[in-house]
Coordinates of C-alpha atoms in Angstrom, one line a residue:
M268 CA 38.0 13.7 29.7
N269 CA 34.5 15.0 29.0
L270 CA 32.0 13.8 26.4
W271 CA 32.8 16.7 24.0
Q272 CA 36.5 15.8 24.0
I273 CA 35.6 12.2 23.3
I274 CA 33.4 13.2 20.4
K275 CA 36.2 15.4 19.0
M276 CA 38.6 12.5 19.2
A277 CA 36.2 10.2 17.5
F278 CA 35.8 12.5 14.5
G279 CA 39.6 13.0 14.5
A280 CA 40.0 9.2 14.3
L281 CA 37.6 9.1 11.4
G282 CA 39.4 11.9 9.6
S283 CA 42.8 10.2 10.0
N284 CA 41.9 7.6 7.5
K285 CA 39.1 8.9 5.3
T286 CA 38.9 6.0 2.9
R287 CA 38.6 3.3 5.6
A288 CA 36.1 5.4 7.5
S289 CA 34.0 6.2 4.4
L290 CA 33.7 2.5 3.5
T291 CA 32.7 1.6 7.1
L292 CA 30.1 4.4 7.1
L293 CA 28.9 3.3 3.7
A294 CA 28.2 -0.2 5.0
I295 CA 26.2 1.2 7.9
V296 CA 24.3 3.6 5.6
V297 CA 23.3 0.8 3.2
G298 CA 22.1 -1.4 6.1
V299 CA 20.0 1.3 7.7
F300 CA 18.8 2.6 4.4
A301 CA 17.4 -0.9 3.5
V302 CA 15.5 -1.2 6.8
I303 CA 14.2 2.4 6.9
S304 CA 13.3 2.7 3.2
A305 CA 11.4 -0.7 3.4
S306 CA 9.5 0.2 6.5
T307 CA 8.7 3.7 5.1
A308 CA 7.5 2.4 1.8
V309 CA 5.3 -0.2 3.4
R310 CA 3.8 2.5 5.7
V311 CA 3.1 4.6 2.6
I312 CA 1.5 1.7 0.8
D313 CA -0.5 0.9 3.9
N314 CA -1.8 4.5 4.2
Y315 CA -2.7 4.4 0.5
F316 CA -4.5 1.0 0.9
Q317 CA -6.4 2.3 4.0
N318 CA -7.5 5.4 2.1
T319 CA -8.5 3.5 -0.9
M320 CA -10.4 0.8 1.0
T321 CA -12.6 3.6 2.4
L322 CA -14.0 3.9 -1.1
M323 CA -15.8 0.6 -0.4
G324 CA -17.8 0.7 2.9
S325 CA -16.9 -1.7 5.6
D326 CA -20.3 -3.3 5.3
V327 CA -20.0 -4.0 1.5
I328 CA -19.3 -7.4 0.2
N329 CA -17.8 -8.0 -3.3
I330 CA -18.5 -11.2 -5.2
T331 CA -16.4 -12.0 -8.3
T332 CA -15.3 -15.0 -10.3
R333 CA -11.6 -14.3 -9.6
P334 CA -9.8 -12.8 -6.6
T335 CA -9.0 -9.1 -6.6
V336 CA -5.4 -9.8 -5.4
M337 CA -3.8 -12.7 -7.3
T338 CA -1.3 -14.8 -5.3
G339 CA 0.7 -17.9 -6.4
H340 CA 0.2 -19.6 -9.7
D341 CA -3.3 -21.0 -9.2
Q342 CA -5.3 -20.4 -12.4
S343 CA -8.3 -22.6 -11.5
H344 CA -10.5 -19.4 -11.5
A345 CA -9.9 -19.0 -15.2
R346 CA -12.2 -22.0 -15.8
R347 CA -15.1 -20.7 -13.7
Q348 CA -18.4 -20.0 -15.3
P349 CA -19.3 -16.3 -15.4
I350 CA -21.6 -14.6 -12.9
T351 CA -24.5 -13.3 -15.0
F352 CA -27.4 -10.9 -14.7
R353 CA -29.6 -13.9 -14.2
H354 CA -27.6 -14.9 -11.2
Y355 CA -27.9 -11.4 -9.8
E356 CA -31.7 -11.3 -10.3
Q357 CA -32.1 -14.7 -8.6
L358 CA -29.9 -13.6 -5.7
R359 CA -31.9 -10.4 -5.3
E360 CA -35.2 -12.3 -5.1
M361 CA -33.9 -14.9 -2.6
S362 CA -31.8 -12.9 -0.2
E363 CA -33.3 -11.9 3.1
L364 CA -30.4 -10.2 4.9
A365 CA -28.9 -8.1 2.1
R366 CA -29.9 -4.4 2.4
A367 CA -28.8 -3.6 -1.2
I368 CA -27.5 -5.7 -4.0
S369 CA -26.0 -4.2 -7.2
P370 CA -24.6 -5.8 -10.3
E371 CA -21.5 -4.3 -11.8
V372 CA -20.3 -4.8 -15.4
N373 CA -17.5 -2.7 -16.9
L374 CA -17.3 -2.5 -20.7
S375 CA -14.0 -1.9 -22.4
S376 CA -12.9 1.7 -22.7
K377 CA -15.2 3.8 -24.8
R378 CA -15.3 7.2 -26.4
I379 CA -18.2 9.4 -25.3
Y380 CA -19.7 12.0 -27.7
Q381 CA -21.7 15.1 -27.0
G382 CA -22.6 17.4 -29.9
N383 CA -19.2 18.2 -31.5
S384 CA -17.2 17.3 -28.5
N385 CA -15.8 13.9 -27.4
T386 CA -13.6 12.3 -24.8
E387 CA -10.5 10.2 -25.1
P388 CA -11.3 6.5 -25.8
N389 CA -10.6 5.6 -22.2
V390 CA -14.0 6.1 -20.5
T391 CA -15.4 3.2 -18.4
V392 CA -19.0 2.4 -19.3
W393 CA -20.5 0.9 -16.2
G394 CA -23.8 -1.0 -15.8
G395 CA -25.5 -0.9 -12.5
N396 CA -28.7 -0.2 -10.6
E397 CA -30.1 2.3 -8.1
Y398 CA -27.7 1.0 -5.4
S399 CA -24.5 1.0 -7.4
L400 CA -23.4 4.5 -6.5
A401 CA -24.0 4.0 -2.7
N402 CA -22.2 0.6 -2.8
N403 CA -19.2 2.3 -4.3
A404 CA -19.4 5.3 -1.9
Y405 CA -20.4 7.9 -4.6
D406 CA -22.6 10.8 -3.9
I407 CA -24.8 12.6 -6.4
E408 CA -23.7 16.2 -6.8
E409 CA -26.3 17.4 -9.3
G410 CA -29.4 15.8 -10.7
R411 CA -30.7 12.5 -9.4
N412 CA -29.9 8.8 -9.1
F413 CA -31.6 6.0 -10.9
T414 CA -35.0 4.8 -9.7
R415 CA -36.4 1.2 -9.7
D416 CA -38.6 2.2 -12.6
D417 CA -35.6 3.4 -14.6
I418 CA -34.0 0.0 -14.1
E419 CA -37.1 -2.1 -14.8
H420 CA -37.9 -0.2 -18.0
A421 CA -34.3 -0.1 -19.2
R422 CA -34.5 3.7 -19.7
P423 CA -31.7 5.3 -21.8
Y424 CA -30.4 7.4 -18.9
A425 CA -26.9 8.0 -17.8
I426 CA -25.1 9.3 -14.7
I427 CA -21.6 10.7 -15.4
G428 CA -18.4 11.2 -13.4
A429 CA -16.7 14.5 -12.8
D430 CA -14.1 13.9 -15.6
I431 CA -16.9 13.5 -18.2
R432 CA -18.5 16.7 -17.0
S433 CA -15.3 18.7 -17.4
D434 CA -14.5 17.1 -20.8
L435 CA -17.9 17.5 -22.4
F436 CA -19.9 20.1 -20.4
S437 CA -17.4 22.7 -19.2
G438 CA -19.3 25.8 -18.1
S439 CA -22.8 24.3 -18.6
D440 CA -25.3 22.1 -16.8
P441 CA -25.2 18.5 -18.2
A442 CA -28.6 17.6 -16.7
G443 CA -31.1 16.8 -19.5
K444 CA -28.5 16.8 -22.2
R445 CA -27.8 13.8 -24.4
I446 CA -24.5 11.9 -24.9
R447 CA -23.8 9.2 -27.4
I448 CA -22.0 5.9 -26.8
D449 CA -21.5 3.4 -29.7
G450 CA -24.2 5.1 -31.6
Q451 CA -26.7 4.9 -28.8
H452 CA -28.1 8.1 -27.2
Y453 CA -28.5 8.5 -23.4
T454 CA -29.9 11.4 -21.4
V455 CA -27.8 12.6 -18.5
I456 CA -29.8 12.7 -15.3
G457 CA -27.0 13.1 -12.7
V458 CA -23.4 14.0 -12.0
V459 CA -21.5 12.4 -9.1
E460 CA -19.0 14.2 -6.8
S461 CA -15.3 13.9 -7.7
K462 CA -13.4 11.2 -5.8
G463 CA -9.9 11.7 -7.3
S464 CA -7.8 8.7 -8.2
A465 CA -6.8 5.3 -6.8
F466 CA -3.9 3.0 -7.9
G467 CA -3.1 5.5 -10.6
Q468 CA -6.5 5.5 -12.2
S469 CA -9.1 8.2 -12.1
L470 CA -12.3 7.3 -10.2
D471 CA -14.3 10.0 -12.0
N472 CA -13.8 8.9 -15.7
F473 CA -17.0 6.8 -16.1
V474 CA -20.6 6.7 -17.3
L475 CA -23.1 4.7 -15.3
L476 CA -26.0 3.2 -17.3
P477 CA -28.9 1.1 -16.0
Y478 CA -27.7 -2.5 -16.2
S479 CA -30.9 -3.5 -18.0
R480 CA -30.3 -1.0 -20.7
L481 CA -26.7 -2.1 -21.1
A482 CA -27.8 -5.7 -21.3
S483 CA -30.3 -4.9 -24.0
V484 CA -27.6 -3.1 -26.1
Y485 CA -24.6 -5.3 -25.4
G486 CA -26.2 -8.6 -24.4
R487 CA -26.7 -10.4 -21.1
D488 CA -23.8 -12.8 -21.3
H489 CA -21.2 -10.5 -19.6
N490 CA -19.3 -11.7 -16.6
I491 CA -20.4 -9.3 -13.8
N492 CA -19.4 -8.6 -10.2
L493 CA -21.9 -8.3 -7.4
Q494 CA -21.9 -5.9 -4.5
I495 CA -24.0 -6.7 -1.4
R496 CA -24.5 -4.3 1.5
A497 CA -25.0 -5.9 4.8
P498 CA -27.7 -4.6 7.2
S499 CA -24.8 -3.5 9.5
V500 CA -21.1 -4.2 10.0
T501 CA -22.0 -6.6 12.9
L502 CA -24.0 -8.7 10.5
I503 CA -21.5 -8.9 7.7
N504 CA -20.4 -12.5 8.4
E505 CA -24.1 -13.6 8.5
T506 CA -24.7 -11.8 5.2
V507 CA -21.6 -13.5 3.7
D508 CA -22.8 -16.9 4.8
E509 CA -26.3 -16.3 3.3
A510 CA -24.8 -15.0 0.0
T511 CA -22.4 -18.0 -0.2
G512 CA -25.2 -20.5 0.3
L513 CA -27.6 -18.9 -2.1
L514 CA -25.0 -18.5 -4.9
R515 CA -23.9 -22.2 -4.5
V516 CA -27.6 -23.1 -5.1
I517 CA -28.1 -20.7 -7.9
R518 CA -24.8 -21.7 -9.6
Q519 CA -25.5 -25.4 -8.9
V520 CA -22.2 -26.0 -7.1
P521 CA -22.0 -29.7 -5.9
P522 CA -21.7 -30.1 -2.1
D523 CA -18.3 -31.8 -2.4
R524 CA -16.7 -28.8 -4.3
G525 CA -15.5 -25.5 -3.2
N526 CA -17.0 -22.2 -4.2
D527 CA -16.6 -21.2 -7.9
F528 CA -16.6 -17.6 -6.9
E529 CA -14.8 -15.2 -4.6
I530 CA -16.3 -13.3 -1.7
E531 CA -14.2 -10.4 -0.4
T532 CA -14.7 -7.8 2.3
N533 CA -12.5 -5.1 3.6
E534 CA -11.3 -7.4 6.3
S535 CA -10.4 -10.3 3.9
L536 CA -8.5 -7.9 1.6
R537 CA -6.8 -6.4 4.6
G538 CA -5.6 -9.9 5.6
I539 CA -4.1 -10.5 2.1
F540 CA -2.5 -7.0 2.2
D541 CA -1.0 -7.7 5.7
D542 CA 0.6 -10.9 4.3
F543 CA 2.1 -8.9 1.4
T544 CA 3.5 -6.1 3.6
G545 CA 4.8 -8.7 6.1
I546 CA 7.0 -10.1 3.2
L547 CA 8.2 -6.6 2.4
Y548 CA 9.1 -5.9 6.0
L549 CA 10.9 -9.3 6.3
F550 CA 12.8 -8.7 3.1
G551 CA 13.9 -5.2 4.2
F552 CA 15.0 -6.5 7.6
V553 CA 16.9 -9.5 6.2
V554 CA 18.8 -7.4 3.6
G555 CA 19.4 -4.6 6.2
G556 CA 20.5 -7.1 8.8
I557 CA 23.1 -8.7 6.6
A558 CA 24.4 -5.3 5.6
L559 CA 24.5 -4.2 9.2
L560 CA 26.4 -7.3 10.2
G561 CA 29.0 -6.5 7.6
A562 CA 29.0 -2.9 8.9
G563 CA 29.5 -4.0 12.5
I564 CA 32.5 -6.1 11.4
G565 CA 33.8 -3.0 9.6
V566 CA 33.3 -0.9 12.7
M567 CA 35.3 -3.5 14.8
N568 CA 38.0 -3.5 12.1
I569 CA 38.4 0.3 12.1
M570 CA 38.4 0.5 15.8
L571 CA 41.1 -2.3 16.1
V572 CA 43.2 -0.4 13.5
S573 CA 42.6 2.8 15.5
V574 CA 43.8 1.1 18.7
T575 CA 47.0 0.0 16.9
E576 CA 47.6 3.5 15.4
R577 CA 47.0 5.2 18.8
T578 CA 48.9 2.8 21.0
R579 CA 51.4 5.6 22.1
E580 CA 48.5 8.0 22.7
I581 CA 46.9 5.3 25.0
G582 CA 50.2 4.9 26.8
I583 CA 50.5 8.6 27.5
R584 CA 46.9 8.8 28.7
K585 CA 47.5 5.9 31.1
A586 CA 50.8 7.5 32.3
V587 CA 49.0 10.7 33.3
G588 CA 46.3 8.8 35.2
A589 CA 43.7 7.4 32.9
N590 CA 42.4 4.0 34.1
R591 CA 41.0 1.1 32.1
K592 CA 37.4 2.4 32.5
N593 CA 38.3 5.7 31.0
I594 CA 40.0 4.1 28.0
T595 CA 37.1 1.7 27.5
I596 CA 34.5 4.5 27.6
Q597 CA 36.5 6.5 25.1
F598 CA 36.8 3.7 22.5
M599 CA 33.2 2.5 23.1
T600 CA 31.9 6.1 22.6
E601 CA 33.9 6.4 19.4
A602 CA 32.4 3.1 18.0
I603 CA 28.9 4.3 18.9
I604 CA 29.5 7.7 17.2
V605 CA 30.6 6.0 14.0
C606 CA 27.5 3.8 14.0
Q607 CA 25.2 6.7 14.8
L608 CA 26.7 8.9 12.1
G609 CA 26.2 6.3 9.4
G610 CA 22.8 5.5 10.9
L611 CA 21.5 9.0 10.7
I612 CA 22.6 9.3 7.0
G613 CA 20.9 6.0 6.2
M614 CA 17.7 7.1 8.0
F615 CA 17.5 10.4 6.1
L616 CA 18.1 8.7 2.7
G617 CA 15.7 5.8 3.6
I618 CA 12.9 8.1 4.6
A619 CA 13.4 10.2 1.4
A620 CA 13.5 7.0 -0.8
G621 CA 10.4 5.5 0.9
N622 CA 8.4 8.6 0.5
I623 CA 9.0 8.7 -3.3
L624 CA 5.9 6.5 -3.4
V625 CA 3.9 9.4 -1.9
V626 CA 4.5 11.4 -5.1
I627 CA 3.7 8.4 -7.3
M628 CA 0.6 7.3 -5.4
G629 CA -0.6 10.7 -4.4
T630 CA -1.0 9.9 -0.7
T631 CA 0.3 11.4 2.6
F632 CA 3.9 11.8 3.8
V633 CA 5.0 9.2 6.2
L634 CA 7.6 9.6 9.0
P635 CA 8.3 6.1 10.5
V636 CA 8.9 7.3 14.1
L637 CA 9.1 3.8 15.6
S638 CA 11.6 2.8 12.9
I639 CA 13.7 5.9 13.6
V640 CA 13.7 5.2 17.4
A641 CA 14.5 1.5 16.7
G642 CA 17.3 2.6 14.3
I643 CA 18.9 4.9 16.8
A644 CA 18.7 2.2 19.5
G645 CA 20.0 -0.4 17.1
M646 CA 23.0 1.7 16.0
T647 CA 23.9 2.2 19.7
L648 CA 23.7 -1.5 20.3
I649 CA 25.8 -2.4 17.2
G650 CA 28.4 0.2 18.3
M651 CA 28.5 -1.3 21.8
I652 CA 28.6 -5.0 20.5
F653 CA 31.3 -4.4 17.9
G654 CA 33.2 -1.8 19.8
V655 CA 33.5 -3.7 23.0
Y656 CA 36.5 -5.9 21.9
P657 CA 38.6 -3.0 20.5
A658 CA 37.8 -1.0 23.7
W659 CA 38.8 -3.9 25.9
K660 CA 42.0 -4.4 23.9
A661 CA 42.9 -0.7 24.3
A662 CA 42.2 -0.8 28.0
R663 CA 44.4 -3.8 28.5
L664 CA 47.5 -2.3 26.8
D665 CA 50.5 -2.0 29.1
P666 CA 51.4 1.7 29.5
I667 CA 55.2 1.1 29.4
E668 CA 55.0 -1.0 26.2
S669 CA 52.6 1.5 24.7
L670 CA 55.0 4.4 25.3
R671 CA 57.8 2.5 23.5
F672 CA 55.5 1.9 20.5
E673 CA 56.6 3.7 17.3

């Protein structure tokens, strides 16, 4: 009997009891779906994270009062004193390694006015200095960046994102024109190149002001973030150590206490993300493993029932010369085909479900090749493990007794 005949017999066995076969296939589909959809979704999130992290250079250090990614229920950071403009100015004067330090303060969403036009009240007004754009991987498309004099003299200048340009200056050059924020007028000196969106938020819907001007209008007591650019990627650890020591001195942190601020780099955020994705992978494999165990038992059940229903057929095959090896291969092949059929359906659905995040997050399509290969191998292994006993039982049937079976 060739392979094609064995495959035809396998599908015939499935068709002889559609309800039982469907339930068995469903169990396999659910198990494979859980594993493949989880691995695909994690890969999509990982791609998105990698693309987003390129927005902050690998040599840039972020300093905040609270962690970017919150884990657990520790709320000790809520009692920390804010990082202020004074802290930034002291750090700027004392640091020897840092190539560029920029303060960052984001005001609550504002409405921006220009003549008779205005934006939605969702624009981020951002205070920074001449290094802020570079530290956040923005490039000037038109106009110019801030200068040191602009910052020191708190000039009423503004640099706008691409969204503001399209909302207020469609078809015209914004350079030199004035916008109004909370009754204050600012002259637009530059427009940055569009960067799209990240985590569902536009990266182009902002206005950047000199932090000194923002402080004079809104006060100097805001809690700010600091961004430090290391001289090179190889010196990032040394720059982190210097910044940590200086900030502890500036903020008067006692030697016996931990830092009252957070220092994050691409690598540290990557470690946190890897822990998170590891949990997702583990969850998917545990759920999928439990479902596949049940599916394997179902495969064994359907094959045992098939052996019972086809006892006479087995007797006839043995009577015309089939040996135990032939019978074993036939039933093992049938079990593997059942598993592979359910596995392929589960893989297709899992890949489709995992890539739904591509549409939501606006990232690239993911095809988890390793997971697919592992799935095919896993389904073959399950078919062999749970099909071996029914195949052995079929091969051991006595041909005389089998022929008498009704």
